[in-house]
Coordinates of C-alpha atoms and ligand atoms in Angstrom, one line a residue:
M1 CA -60.2 149.7 186.4
R2 CA -61.4 147.7 189.4
V3 CA -59.6 145.9 192.2
L4 CA -60.9 143.3 194.7
G5 CA -59.3 143.9 198.1
I6 CA -59.1 141.4 201.0
E7 CA -58.4 142.4 204.7
T8 CA -57.7 139.8 207.4
S9 CA -54.9 141.2 209.5
C10 CA -56.7 141.6 212.8
D11 CA -60.3 140.7 213.8
E12 CA -62.3 141.9 210.7
T13 CA -62.7 139.6 207.8
A14 CA -63.4 142.1 205.0
A15 CA -63.5 142.3 201.2
A16 CA -64.5 145.1 198.8
V17 CA -64.4 146.1 195.1
V18 CA -63.2 149.7 194.4
S19 CA -62.6 151.4 191.1
D20 CA -59.9 153.9 190.0
G21 CA -62.8 156.4 189.7
R22 CA -62.9 156.4 193.5
E23 CA -66.2 154.4 193.6
V24 CA -66.7 151.8 196.4
L25 CA -68.8 149.2 194.5
S26 CA -69.1 146.9 197.6
N27 CA -67.6 146.8 201.1
V28 CA -68.4 143.8 203.2
V29 CA -67.0 143.5 206.8
H30 CA -67.5 140.5 209.1
Q31 CA -66.6 141.5 212.7
Q32 CA -65.5 138.6 214.8
L33 CA -66.9 140.2 218.0
A34 CA -68.6 137.1 219.4
D35 CA -65.5 135.0 218.9
H36 CA -63.3 137.3 220.9
Q37 CA -65.7 138.7 223.5
P38 CA -65.2 135.9 226.1
F39 CA -61.5 136.9 226.2
A40 CA -62.0 140.7 226.2
G41 CA -59.4 141.0 223.4
V42 CA -58.3 139.5 220.1
V43 CA -56.9 135.9 220.4
P44 CA -54.7 135.4 217.3
E45 CA -55.4 131.7 216.9
V46 CA -59.2 132.2 217.2
A47 CA -58.9 135.1 214.7
A48 CA -57.1 133.0 212.1
R49 CA -59.6 130.2 212.3
A50 CA -62.5 132.6 212.0
H51 CA -60.9 134.3 209.0
L52 CA -60.7 130.8 207.4
D53 CA -64.3 130.2 208.1
Q54 CA -65.5 133.5 206.8
V55 CA -63.2 134.6 204.0
G56 CA -64.9 132.7 201.2
R57 CA -68.3 133.9 202.0
V58 CA -67.2 137.5 202.5
V59 CA -65.3 137.6 199.2
Q60 CA -68.3 136.2 197.3
A61 CA -70.6 138.7 198.9
A62 CA -68.2 141.6 197.9
L63 CA -68.2 140.3 194.3
D64 CA -72.0 139.8 194.3
Q65 CA -72.8 143.3 195.7
S66 CA -70.4 145.0 193.4
G67 CA -72.5 143.9 190.5
V68 CA -69.5 143.5 188.2
G69 CA -68.5 139.8 188.4
W70 CA -65.0 138.4 187.7
D71 CA -64.9 139.9 184.2
G72 CA -65.0 143.4 185.7
I73 CA -62.1 142.8 188.1
D74 CA -58.6 143.8 187.0
A75 CA -56.4 142.8 190.0
V76 CA -56.7 141.1 193.4
A77 CA -55.1 142.9 196.4
A78 CA -54.7 141.5 199.9
T79 CA -53.2 142.8 203.2
A80 CA -49.9 141.1 203.4
G81 CA -48.8 142.6 206.8
P82 CA -48.3 144.0 209.3
G83 CA -50.7 142.1 211.5
L84 CA -51.5 138.8 213.2
I85 CA -49.7 136.4 211.0
G86 CA -52.3 133.6 211.0
G87 CA -55.0 135.9 209.7
V88 CA -52.6 137.6 207.2
L89 CA -51.7 134.1 205.8
V90 CA -55.4 133.4 205.2
G91 CA -56.0 136.6 203.3
V92 CA -52.8 136.4 201.3
M93 CA -53.3 132.8 200.3
T94 CA -56.9 133.5 199.3
G95 CA -55.9 136.5 197.2
K96 CA -53.1 134.6 195.5
A97 CA -55.3 131.6 194.8
L98 CA -58.0 133.8 193.3
A99 CA -55.5 135.8 191.2
A100 CA -53.9 132.6 189.9
A101 CA -57.2 131.0 189.1
R102 CA -58.5 134.0 187.2
G103 CA -55.2 135.0 185.6
L104 CA -55.1 138.4 187.4
P105 CA -52.2 140.3 188.9
F106 CA -51.8 140.1 192.6
V107 CA -51.0 143.2 194.8
A108 CA -49.6 142.7 198.3
V109 CA -50.8 145.6 200.4
N110 CA -49.2 147.0 203.5
H111 CA -52.1 147.5 206.0
L112 CA -50.7 150.8 207.2
E113 CA -50.5 152.1 203.6
A114 CA -54.1 151.1 203.1
H115 CA -55.1 153.3 206.1
A116 CA -52.7 156.0 204.9
L117 CA -54.2 156.2 201.4
T118 CA -57.9 156.0 202.3
A119 CA -58.3 159.8 202.4
R120 CA -57.4 159.8 198.7
L121 CA -60.3 157.4 198.0
T122 CA -62.7 159.5 200.1
D123 CA -61.5 163.0 199.6
D124 CA -59.1 162.9 196.7
V125 CA -56.3 164.4 198.8
A126 CA -53.2 165.3 196.8
F127 CA -49.6 164.3 197.8
P128 CA -47.8 165.4 199.9
Y129 CA -49.9 165.5 203.1
L130 CA -49.4 165.2 206.8
L131 CA -50.9 162.0 208.3
L132 CA -51.8 161.1 211.9
L133 CA -52.2 157.3 211.9
V134 CA -54.0 156.1 215.0
S135 CA -55.0 152.5 215.3
G136 CA -54.9 149.5 217.6
G137 CA -51.2 148.9 217.0
H138 CA -49.8 152.2 215.8
C139 CA -49.6 155.9 216.6
Q140 CA -47.5 157.7 214.1
L141 CA -47.1 161.1 212.4
L142 CA -45.9 160.8 208.8
V143 CA -45.4 162.9 205.7
V144 CA -47.0 161.0 202.9
E145 CA -45.0 162.0 199.8
G146 CA -46.4 159.4 197.4
V147 CA -47.4 155.7 197.1
G148 CA -44.8 153.8 199.0
R149 CA -43.0 157.0 200.0
Y150 CA -43.3 157.9 203.7
R151 CA -41.2 160.1 206.0
R152 CA -41.8 159.5 209.7
L153 CA -41.9 162.5 212.0
G154 CA -42.9 160.8 215.2
T155 CA -44.2 157.5 216.7
T156 CA -45.2 156.0 220.0
I157 CA -42.3 155.1 222.3
D158 CA -44.6 152.5 224.1
D159 CA -48.3 151.7 223.6
A160 CA -50.4 152.6 220.6
V161 CA -53.4 154.9 221.2
G162 CA -56.0 152.3 220.3
E163 CA -54.3 149.9 222.8
A164 CA -54.7 152.6 225.5
F165 CA -58.5 152.8 224.7
D166 CA -58.8 149.1 224.8
K167 CA -56.9 148.7 228.1
T168 CA -58.9 151.5 229.7
A169 CA -62.1 149.8 228.6
K170 CA -61.0 146.5 230.0
M171 CA -60.1 148.1 233.4
L172 CA -63.5 149.7 233.6
G173 CA -65.3 146.4 232.6
L174 CA -66.6 147.9 229.4
G175 CA -65.5 144.9 227.4
Y176 CA -64.2 144.6 223.8
P177 CA -63.7 146.4 221.5
G178 CA -62.8 149.2 223.8
G179 CA -62.6 152.4 221.7
P180 CA -66.3 152.7 220.8
A181 CA -67.3 151.7 224.4
V182 CA -65.1 154.4 225.9
E183 CA -66.4 157.0 223.5
R184 CA -70.0 156.1 224.3
A185 CA -69.5 156.3 228.1
A186 CA -67.5 159.5 227.7
R187 CA -70.4 161.3 226.2
A188 CA -72.2 161.3 229.6
G189 CA -69.1 162.0 231.7
D190 CA -67.3 165.0 233.2
P191 CA -63.8 165.4 231.5
T192 CA -62.5 167.6 234.3
R193 CA -63.2 165.3 237.2
F194 CA -60.0 163.2 237.0
D195 CA -56.6 165.0 236.6
L196 CA -54.8 162.8 234.0
P197 CA -51.5 163.6 232.4
R198 CA -50.8 164.8 228.9
P199 CA -47.7 162.6 228.2
L200 CA -44.7 164.3 226.6
K201 CA -46.5 167.7 226.4
G202 CA -44.0 170.4 225.6
R203 CA -41.3 168.0 224.8
A204 CA -39.4 168.6 221.5
G205 CA -40.3 166.4 218.5
C206 CA -43.6 164.7 218.0
D207 CA -43.3 161.2 219.5
F208 CA -46.1 159.8 221.7
S209 CA -46.3 157.8 224.9
F210 CA -49.5 156.3 226.3
S211 CA -48.4 153.8 228.9
G212 CA -48.1 156.4 231.7
L213 CA -51.7 157.5 231.0
K214 CA -52.9 154.0 231.2
T215 CA -51.2 153.6 234.6
R216 CA -52.8 156.8 235.9
V217 CA -56.2 155.5 234.8
R218 CA -55.5 152.3 236.9
M219 CA -54.5 154.5 239.9
A220 CA -57.6 156.6 239.6
I221 CA -59.7 153.4 239.7
E222 CA -57.8 152.1 242.7
G223 CA -58.4 155.5 244.4
L224 CA -62.2 155.1 244.2
P225 CA -64.2 153.9 247.3
P226 CA -64.2 150.1 247.7
G227 CA -67.1 148.2 246.1
P228 CA -68.6 148.3 242.6
M229 CA -67.8 151.4 240.5
A230 CA -70.7 153.9 240.2
D231 CA -71.8 154.7 236.6
T232 CA -70.6 158.3 237.1
D233 CA -67.2 157.0 238.0
I234 CA -67.0 155.1 234.8
T235 CA -68.4 157.9 232.6
D236 CA -66.2 160.5 234.2
L237 CA -63.1 158.4 233.9
C238 CA -63.8 157.7 230.2
A239 CA -64.4 161.4 229.6
S240 CA -61.2 162.4 231.4
F241 CA -59.2 159.8 229.6
Q242 CA -60.6 160.7 226.2
A243 CA -59.9 164.4 226.9
A244 CA -56.3 163.6 227.8
V245 CA -55.9 161.6 224.6
A246 CA -57.4 164.3 222.4
D247 CA -55.2 167.0 224.1
T248 CA -52.1 164.9 223.6
L249 CA -52.8 164.0 219.9
A250 CA -53.5 167.7 219.2
E251 CA -50.4 169.0 221.0
R252 CA -48.1 166.4 219.3
T253 CA -49.8 166.9 215.9
G254 CA -49.3 170.7 216.3
R255 CA -45.6 170.1 216.4
A256 CA -45.7 167.9 213.4
I257 CA -47.6 170.6 211.5
E258 CA -44.7 173.0 212.2
M259 CA -42.2 170.5 210.7
F260 CA -44.5 169.8 207.8
Q261 CA -45.1 173.5 207.1
A262 CA -41.4 174.2 207.0
D263 CA -41.4 172.5 203.6
H264 CA -45.1 172.8 202.6
P265 CA -46.9 175.9 203.8
A266 CA -50.3 174.7 202.4
G267 CA -51.6 171.1 202.5
T268 CA -53.9 168.7 204.3
L269 CA -53.9 167.1 207.7
V270 CA -55.3 163.6 207.3
V271 CA -56.3 161.4 210.2
A272 CA -56.7 157.6 209.6
G273 CA -56.9 154.3 211.5
G274 CA -59.5 152.9 213.9
V275 CA -59.2 155.7 216.5
A276 CA -60.0 158.3 213.9
A277 CA -63.6 157.0 214.1
N278 CA -63.8 158.8 217.5
Q279 CA -65.9 162.0 217.1
A280 CA -64.2 164.0 219.9
I281 CA -60.8 163.3 218.4
R282 CA -61.9 164.1 214.9
A283 CA -63.4 167.4 216.1
R284 CA -60.3 168.3 218.0
L285 CA -57.9 167.7 215.1
Q286 CA -60.3 169.5 212.6
D287 CA -60.1 172.5 214.8
L288 CA -56.3 172.3 215.0
A289 CA -56.0 172.1 211.2
A290 CA -58.3 175.1 210.7
K291 CA -56.2 177.2 213.2
R292 CA -53.0 176.3 211.4
G293 CA -54.3 176.9 207.9
L294 CA -54.4 173.3 206.7
A295 CA -57.2 171.5 205.0
F296 CA -58.6 168.5 206.9
A297 CA -59.7 165.1 205.8
V298 CA -60.8 162.1 207.8
P299 CA -62.6 159.1 206.2
A300 CA -66.1 158.2 207.4
P301 CA -65.9 156.1 210.6
A302 CA -66.6 152.8 208.7
L303 CA -63.5 153.5 206.5
C304 CA -61.4 154.4 209.5
T305 CA -61.7 151.0 211.2
D306 CA -60.4 148.0 209.3
N307 CA -62.2 147.3 206.0
G308 CA -61.7 145.9 202.5
A309 CA -62.2 149.1 200.6
M310 CA -59.0 150.6 201.9
V311 CA -57.1 147.5 200.8
A312 CA -58.8 147.6 197.4
W313 CA -58.0 151.3 197.0
A314 CA -54.3 150.8 198.0
G315 CA -54.4 148.0 195.3
V316 CA -55.8 150.5 192.8
E317 CA -53.0 153.0 193.7
R318 CA -50.2 150.4 193.4
F319 CA -51.6 148.6 190.3
R320 CA -51.9 151.8 188.2
L321 CA -48.2 152.5 189.0
G322 CA -47.3 149.0 187.8
L323 CA -46.5 147.9 191.4
T324 CA -47.8 144.3 191.4
D325 CA -46.3 141.3 193.3
G326 CA -45.4 137.8 192.5
L327 CA -47.3 134.8 193.9
D328 CA -44.1 134.1 195.9
F329 CA -44.6 137.3 198.0
R330 CA -43.9 136.4 201.6
P331 CA -46.4 137.9 204.2
R332 CA -44.7 140.3 206.6
P333 CA -45.9 140.3 210.3
R334 CA -43.8 143.5 210.8
W335 CA -43.7 145.9 207.9
P336 CA -43.0 149.6 208.8
L337 CA -44.0 152.2 206.3
D338 CA -40.8 154.2 206.5
P339 CA -37.4 152.7 205.9
D340 CA -35.9 154.4 208.9
A341 CA -38.3 152.9 211.5
P342 CA -36.3 151.6 214.5
K343 CA -37.0 147.9 214.9
A344 CA -38.4 147.8 218.4
I345 CA -40.7 150.9 218.2
G346 CA -44.4 150.8 217.7
A347 CA -44.0 147.1 218.4
G348 CA -47.6 146.0 218.8
V349 CA -48.4 143.0 216.6
K350 CA -51.7 144.6 215.5
A351 CA -51.7 147.1 212.8
Ligands
LIG1 O1 -57.5 150.4 212.4 P1 -58.2 149.4 213.4 O2 -59.6 149.0 213.0 O3 -57.3 148.1 213.5 C1 -55.9 148.2 213.6 O4 -55.3 148.3 212.5 O5 -55.5 148.2 214.7 O6 -58.1 150.1 214.8 C2 -58.6 149.4 215.9 C3 -58.5 150.3 217.1 C4 -58.9 149.6 218.4 O7 -57.9 149.8 219.4 C5 -60.2 150.3 218.7 O8 -60.5 150.3 220.1 C6 -60.0 151.7 218.2 O9 -59.3 151.5 217.0 N1 -61.2 152.4 217.9 C7 -61.6 153.5 218.6 C8 -62.9 153.8 218.1 N2 -63.3 152.9 217.2 C9 -62.2 152.0 217.1 N3 -61.0 154.2 219.5 C10 -61.6 155.3 220.0 N4 -62.9 155.7 219.6 C11 -63.6 154.9 218.7 N5 -64.8 155.3 218.3
LIG2 ZN1 -56.0 148.9 210.9

């Protein structure tokens, strides 16, 4: 069985064909970098128009590269939220139109669930597992009990971790997208030069907070001698910031592991979302999992940042459980994974 997946919730226009045998038959991603670069961030209206321009070509390329053609496709899945609503509408309408024209079932995919399930595509991880979901709009620790079954252990009380990377990059003039630029600069830097906080360290529970860290980066920049920043100032600040994030993620995830292991002594720690592409963060969490006796899985970087394969795979998982949706499915700009999510928390519009 094969599913065509479409992703348009932020600034990647992406489509892929994935089989229930865990094969990625094609995975085409168009990044809208040039469209958003002048604004040093994603502009929702610009993103929606770019998705409209690109989605037809990207879907056709995904079909062509898969080598199976329409006869080999069993369902069409599209990200139906959460995300920037203009882009989500483009993907959902495209997916519904293709499903209707071809007489195929339509699967409305929650973008967060697509990130959450990717480790089952790449590593065949069994339920239940502990998930650290770190992206541009979210920072959450969840127990993934099954498809559509999530129990939240912790979430950010202010900014998402990817947002902190992006804002740090912007303050340092590294442009957009911020995460990869900060990671590159950090490689050459001294992580001990700037004394940055580890927010909520030692605090009960496993919530996150990143806005104070962002403020301290700004104060560190203001404390530098006047004039243009030296390259070493930039690389040292990136290294110090990334070390603070890695420490914080590891400390908070360590607490979540205790909660998870109360019910499940063995299992897997999965890391997903765009920030999971960061090598320093991956290494740090892998080390944590090993010390606590958990297996570890993180998708390849190209499957951590937004892509169509994760949506197609979530489509496979839902379709084989009979979880398809009507063509009247309404896109959801906000769509928490867990039913208990407080309304105002994790409130970034990005996923
Ligand atoms: O999952 P994703 O592609 O889109 C959302 O669903 O938000 O995540 C994008 C976020 C951005 O904030 C980006 O700066 C961050 O992931 N990111 C990274 C890296 N690559 C992407 N952050 C740190 N290091 C990276 N290598
Ligand atoms: Zn995402």
